[in-house]
Amino acid sequence: MLTKQTQIELSNEQVEEIIRWRRYLHQHPELSFQEHKTSAFLYETLLTFPNLEVTRPTATSVMAVLKGGHPGKVIGFRADIDALPIQEETGLPFASNYDGVMHACGHDGHTAILLGVAKVLSAQQEKIHGEIRFFFQHAEEQLPGGAREMVEAGVTDGVDYVFGLHLSSLTPVGQLTITPGAATSNSDMFHVTIKGKGGHSSQPENTVDPVVTSAQIITNLQTIVSRITSPKDELVVSVTTLQAGDAVNVIPEEVKIGASVRSFNQEVRKKAVEAIEQIIKGVTEANGCHYELNYTYGYDSVVNEPGASAIAMEAIRRKLGEEAVIEAEAIMGGEDFSAFSNIVPGSFVFVGACSPDNPSPAPHHHPKFMIDEDALVYGANMFLSIAEDLVLE
Ligand code: NI
């Protein structure tokens, strides 16, 4: 720990500016990998702050690097900047200007928070021991995800710790949560085509029926969770799409099945993948069908590193009070922050954003999704406090 700490307090003007940025971003949402205006806005705005080296690691991401006047640790703060293909129904005065695109996950808030933190810290350059990198990451909402591309572009080279946050519309504002160990799930999916031999429904003996085969596959897949992995293992295998023929008197040539697979542990994930293929292979063979399986590995589980998590918790408690942060259970959602935290010790914190006077908050990815803007102050203070503890004198 450094000898003398700078305590930063956000001024009213700084808070108002963060809210203004958030509302501007909310009005101008862009889909994953298409964040051209958003990244241009961030790039231009960051260039107006002192002491930053601003670059574009990929077409629609932005990184700002703040090198301190003294040697020390290198830390990274990450915000995701993309929106979703959802028609907004909040009725907010600053609702989306674009039809069918909405910041329905709070990434507008994440971006505004990090912009505010970059502005405040850039004015403290001479007091910084080490370096702070601000990652404005594109495409969190769409595989293969922007985080991986940024890491491949080298943004984490030499970084000692990385921190990220996510606003949470269902958690009361003022409450921050952190999950020790695995915090989000491995989020995979697969598509399989079962190929038989079509024909007349009245002559099944002349066909190889992919519908009956698919029904057996779907039923057998349920035994992965109930019979193949341990009851202590956390795993979901959900068949969610099914497309077969379109005439009742025709046995179709093929059936398409889609499914989502969620787990926390890499061993369980591997076991599930093997079992899925084994079941599909065995059942199709027994029925005389063939199959084509496409398994897509989605985002890895975000695993909070103990050292980085202790730093984050301590920083939150110091600035926001002992009660501000609690340990929470992992969620089955996916998050590509793992691309950073797989490489660098990292910690990911959920920041409550449910207004006390909202009795029925909408979940994330909902047309009525909303945040309480007080949450922006909590998020900004979390990053500032971590910076104070790790790199500010
Ligand atoms: Ni999100």
PDB file of C-alpha atoms in Angstrom, residues 187-306:
ATOM      1  CA  SER A 187     -22.336 -20.086 -21.936  1.00  0.00           C
ATOM      2  CA  ASP A 188     -22.305 -22.578 -24.778  1.00  0.00           C
ATOM      3  CA  MET A 189     -24.832 -23.721 -27.364  1.00  0.00           C
ATOM      4  CA  PHE A 190     -25.204 -26.344 -30.030  1.00  0.00           C
ATOM      5  CA  HIS A 191     -27.158 -26.928 -33.204  1.00  0.00           C
ATOM      6  CA  VAL A 192     -27.669 -30.416 -34.539  1.00  0.00           C
ATOM      7  CA  THR A 193     -29.348 -31.600 -37.737  1.00  0.00           C
ATOM      8  CA  ILE A 194     -30.778 -35.120 -37.620  1.00  0.00           C
ATOM      9  CA  LYS A 195     -30.918 -36.554 -41.128  1.00  0.00           C
ATOM     10  CA  GLY A 196     -33.214 -39.455 -42.004  1.00  0.00           C
ATOM     11  CA  LYS A 197     -35.083 -40.489 -45.125  1.00  0.00           C
ATOM     12  CA  GLY A 198     -38.368 -38.740 -45.788  1.00  0.00           C
ATOM     13  CA  GLY A 199     -41.512 -40.260 -47.246  1.00  0.00           C
ATOM     14  CA  HIS A 200     -45.231 -40.800 -46.932  1.00  0.00           C
ATOM     15  CA  SER A 201     -46.569 -40.841 -43.414  1.00  0.00           C
ATOM     16  CA  SER A 202     -48.645 -43.911 -44.220  1.00  0.00           C
ATOM     17  CA  GLN A 203     -45.532 -45.928 -45.197  1.00  0.00           C
ATOM     18  CA  PRO A 204     -43.070 -45.512 -42.312  1.00  0.00           C
ATOM     19  CA  GLU A 205     -41.363 -48.763 -43.326  1.00  0.00           C
ATOM     20  CA  ASN A 206     -39.965 -46.960 -46.370  1.00  0.00           C
ATOM     21  CA  THR A 207     -38.570 -44.050 -44.364  1.00  0.00           C
ATOM     22  CA  VAL A 208     -35.975 -43.373 -41.667  1.00  0.00           C
ATOM     23  CA  ASP A 209     -37.852 -41.071 -39.314  1.00  0.00           C
ATOM     24  CA  PRO A 210     -35.809 -38.159 -37.926  1.00  0.00           C
ATOM     25  CA  VAL A 211     -38.765 -36.943 -35.807  1.00  0.00           C
ATOM     26  CA  VAL A 212     -38.919 -40.034 -33.598  1.00  0.00           C
ATOM     27  CA  THR A 213     -35.114 -40.042 -33.438  1.00  0.00           C
ATOM     28  CA  SER A 214     -35.090 -36.380 -32.344  1.00  0.00           C
ATOM     29  CA  ALA A 215     -37.687 -37.036 -29.656  1.00  0.00           C
ATOM     30  CA  GLN A 216     -35.457 -39.763 -28.224  1.00  0.00           C
ATOM     31  CA  ILE A 217     -32.421 -37.493 -28.376  1.00  0.00           C
ATOM     32  CA  ILE A 218     -34.203 -34.682 -26.528  1.00  0.00           C
ATOM     33  CA  THR A 219     -35.397 -37.061 -23.817  1.00  0.00           C
ATOM     34  CA  ASN A 220     -31.979 -38.670 -23.485  1.00  0.00           C
ATOM     35  CA  LEU A 221     -30.234 -35.305 -23.182  1.00  0.00           C
ATOM     36  CA  GLN A 222     -32.115 -34.836 -19.885  1.00  0.00           C
ATOM     37  CA  THR A 223     -30.081 -37.689 -18.407  1.00  0.00           C
ATOM     38  CA  ILE A 224     -26.875 -35.653 -18.625  1.00  0.00           C
ATOM     39  CA  VAL A 225     -27.871 -33.479 -15.668  1.00  0.00           C
ATOM     40  CA  SER A 226     -29.808 -36.207 -13.842  1.00  0.00           C
ATOM     41  CA  ARG A 227     -27.503 -39.199 -14.401  1.00  0.00           C
ATOM     42  CA  ILE A 228     -24.130 -38.293 -15.896  1.00  0.00           C
ATOM     43  CA  THR A 229     -22.897 -35.319 -13.879  1.00  0.00           C
ATOM     44  CA  SER A 230     -22.991 -35.165 -10.094  1.00  0.00           C
ATOM     45  CA  PRO A 231     -25.912 -33.498  -8.287  1.00  0.00           C
ATOM     46  CA  LYS A 232     -23.263 -31.164  -6.886  1.00  0.00           C
ATOM     47  CA  ASP A 233     -22.207 -30.038 -10.354  1.00  0.00           C
ATOM     48  CA  GLU A 234     -23.973 -27.000 -11.705  1.00  0.00           C
ATOM     49  CA  LEU A 235     -25.139 -27.608 -15.260  1.00  0.00           C
ATOM     50  CA  VAL A 236     -28.069 -26.718 -17.511  1.00  0.00           C
ATOM     51  CA  VAL A 237     -28.804 -28.402 -20.841  1.00  0.00           C
ATOM     52  CA  SER A 238     -31.924 -26.816 -22.355  1.00  0.00           C
ATOM     53  CA  VAL A 239     -33.254 -27.769 -25.777  1.00  0.00           C
ATOM     54  CA  THR A 240     -34.809 -24.535 -26.962  1.00  0.00           C
ATOM     55  CA  THR A 241     -35.407 -24.782 -30.701  1.00  0.00           C
ATOM     56  CA  LEU A 242     -36.892 -27.584 -32.763  1.00  0.00           C
ATOM     57  CA  GLN A 243     -37.744 -27.516 -36.450  1.00  0.00           C
ATOM     58  CA  ALA A 244     -39.257 -30.500 -38.260  1.00  0.00           C
ATOM     59  CA  GLY A 245     -41.486 -30.976 -41.306  1.00  0.00           C
ATOM     60  CA  ASP A 246     -44.417 -28.876 -42.457  1.00  0.00           C
ATOM     61  CA  ALA A 247     -47.078 -31.354 -43.643  1.00  0.00           C
ATOM     62  CA  VAL A 248     -48.860 -33.901 -41.450  1.00  0.00           C
ATOM     63  CA  ASN A 249     -48.745 -36.564 -44.163  1.00  0.00           C
ATOM     64  CA  VAL A 250     -45.008 -36.287 -44.769  1.00  0.00           C
ATOM     65  CA  ILE A 251     -42.205 -37.776 -42.714  1.00  0.00           C
ATOM     66  CA  PRO A 252     -39.515 -35.119 -43.149  1.00  0.00           C
ATOM     67  CA  GLU A 253     -35.958 -35.639 -44.349  1.00  0.00           C
ATOM     68  CA  GLU A 254     -34.438 -33.863 -41.384  1.00  0.00           C
ATOM     69  CA  VAL A 255     -35.001 -32.199 -38.021  1.00  0.00           C
ATOM     70  CA  LYS A 256     -33.013 -29.296 -36.545  1.00  0.00           C
ATOM     71  CA  ILE A 257     -32.474 -29.024 -32.797  1.00  0.00           C
ATOM     72  CA  GLY A 258     -30.898 -26.113 -30.928  1.00  0.00           C
ATOM     73  CA  ALA A 259     -29.871 -26.025 -27.281  1.00  0.00           C
ATOM     74  CA  SER A 260     -28.170 -23.919 -24.673  1.00  0.00           C
ATOM     75  CA  VAL A 261     -25.570 -25.369 -22.285  1.00  0.00           C
ATOM     76  CA  ARG A 262     -24.484 -23.564 -19.099  1.00  0.00           C
ATOM     77  CA  SER A 263     -21.910 -24.598 -16.524  1.00  0.00           C
ATOM     78  CA  PHE A 264     -19.334 -23.066 -14.184  1.00  0.00           C
ATOM     79  CA  ASN A 265     -16.571 -25.596 -14.048  1.00  0.00           C
ATOM     80  CA  GLN A 266     -14.377 -26.512 -17.042  1.00  0.00           C
ATOM     81  CA  GLU A 267     -14.434 -30.241 -16.146  1.00  0.00           C
ATOM     82  CA  VAL A 268     -18.234 -30.296 -16.034  1.00  0.00           C
ATOM     83  CA  ARG A 269     -18.337 -28.377 -19.295  1.00  0.00           C
ATOM     84  CA  LYS A 270     -16.076 -30.963 -20.945  1.00  0.00           C
ATOM     85  CA  LYS A 271     -18.129 -33.851 -19.573  1.00  0.00           C
ATOM     86  CA  ALA A 272     -21.341 -32.269 -20.897  1.00  0.00           C
ATOM     87  CA  VAL A 273     -19.911 -31.760 -24.384  1.00  0.00           C
ATOM     88  CA  GLU A 274     -18.787 -35.402 -24.535  1.00  0.00           C
ATOM     89  CA  ALA A 275     -22.129 -36.703 -23.264  1.00  0.00           C
ATOM     90  CA  ILE A 276     -24.097 -34.576 -25.729  1.00  0.00           C
ATOM     91  CA  GLU A 277     -22.195 -35.958 -28.695  1.00  0.00           C
ATOM     92  CA  GLN A 278     -22.319 -39.518 -27.364  1.00  0.00           C
ATOM     93  CA  ILE A 279     -26.115 -39.408 -26.928  1.00  0.00           C
ATOM     94  CA  ILE A 280     -26.703 -37.865 -30.348  1.00  0.00           C
ATOM     95  CA  LYS A 281     -24.353 -40.353 -31.998  1.00  0.00           C
ATOM     96  CA  GLY A 282     -25.775 -43.403 -30.219  1.00  0.00           C
ATOM     97  CA  VAL A 283     -29.439 -42.574 -30.757  1.00  0.00           C
ATOM     98  CA  THR A 284     -29.074 -41.567 -34.412  1.00  0.00           C
ATOM     99  CA  GLU A 285     -27.080 -44.730 -35.153  1.00  0.00           C
ATOM    100  CA  ALA A 286     -29.620 -46.955 -33.395  1.00  0.00           C
ATOM    101  CA  ASN A 287     -32.356 -45.416 -35.539  1.00  0.00           C
ATOM    102  CA  GLY A 288     -30.432 -45.439 -38.811  1.00  0.00           C
ATOM    103  CA  CYS A 289     -30.173 -41.647 -39.025  1.00  0.00           C
ATOM    104  CA  HIS A 290     -27.132 -39.415 -39.472  1.00  0.00           C
ATOM    105  CA  TYR A 291     -26.296 -36.178 -37.712  1.00  0.00           C
ATOM    106  CA  GLU A 292     -24.350 -32.983 -38.107  1.00  0.00           C
ATOM    107  CA  LEU A 293     -23.428 -31.353 -34.813  1.00  0.00           C
ATOM    108  CA  ASN A 294     -22.155 -27.803 -34.378  1.00  0.00           C
ATOM    109  CA  TYR A 295     -21.100 -27.106 -30.809  1.00  0.00           C
ATOM    110  CA  THR A 296     -20.283 -23.457 -30.094  1.00  0.00           C
ATOM    111  CA  TYR A 297     -18.139 -22.645 -27.099  1.00  0.00           C
ATOM    112  CA  GLY A 298     -19.479 -19.328 -25.795  1.00  0.00           C
ATOM    113  CA  TYR A 299     -17.991 -17.077 -23.156  1.00  0.00           C
ATOM    114  CA  ASP A 300     -15.959 -18.707 -20.439  1.00  0.00           C
ATOM    115  CA  SER A 301     -17.159 -18.374 -16.885  1.00  0.00           C
ATOM    116  CA  VAL A 302     -15.879 -15.220 -15.177  1.00  0.00           C
ATOM    117  CA  VAL A 303     -13.796 -16.491 -12.269  1.00  0.00           C
ATOM    118  CA  ASN A 304     -13.047 -13.824  -9.690  1.00  0.00           C
ATOM    119  CA  GLU A 305      -9.437 -14.111  -8.570  1.00  0.00           C
ATOM    120  CA  PRO A 306      -9.175 -14.005  -4.746  1.00  0.00           C
TER     121      PRO A 306
END
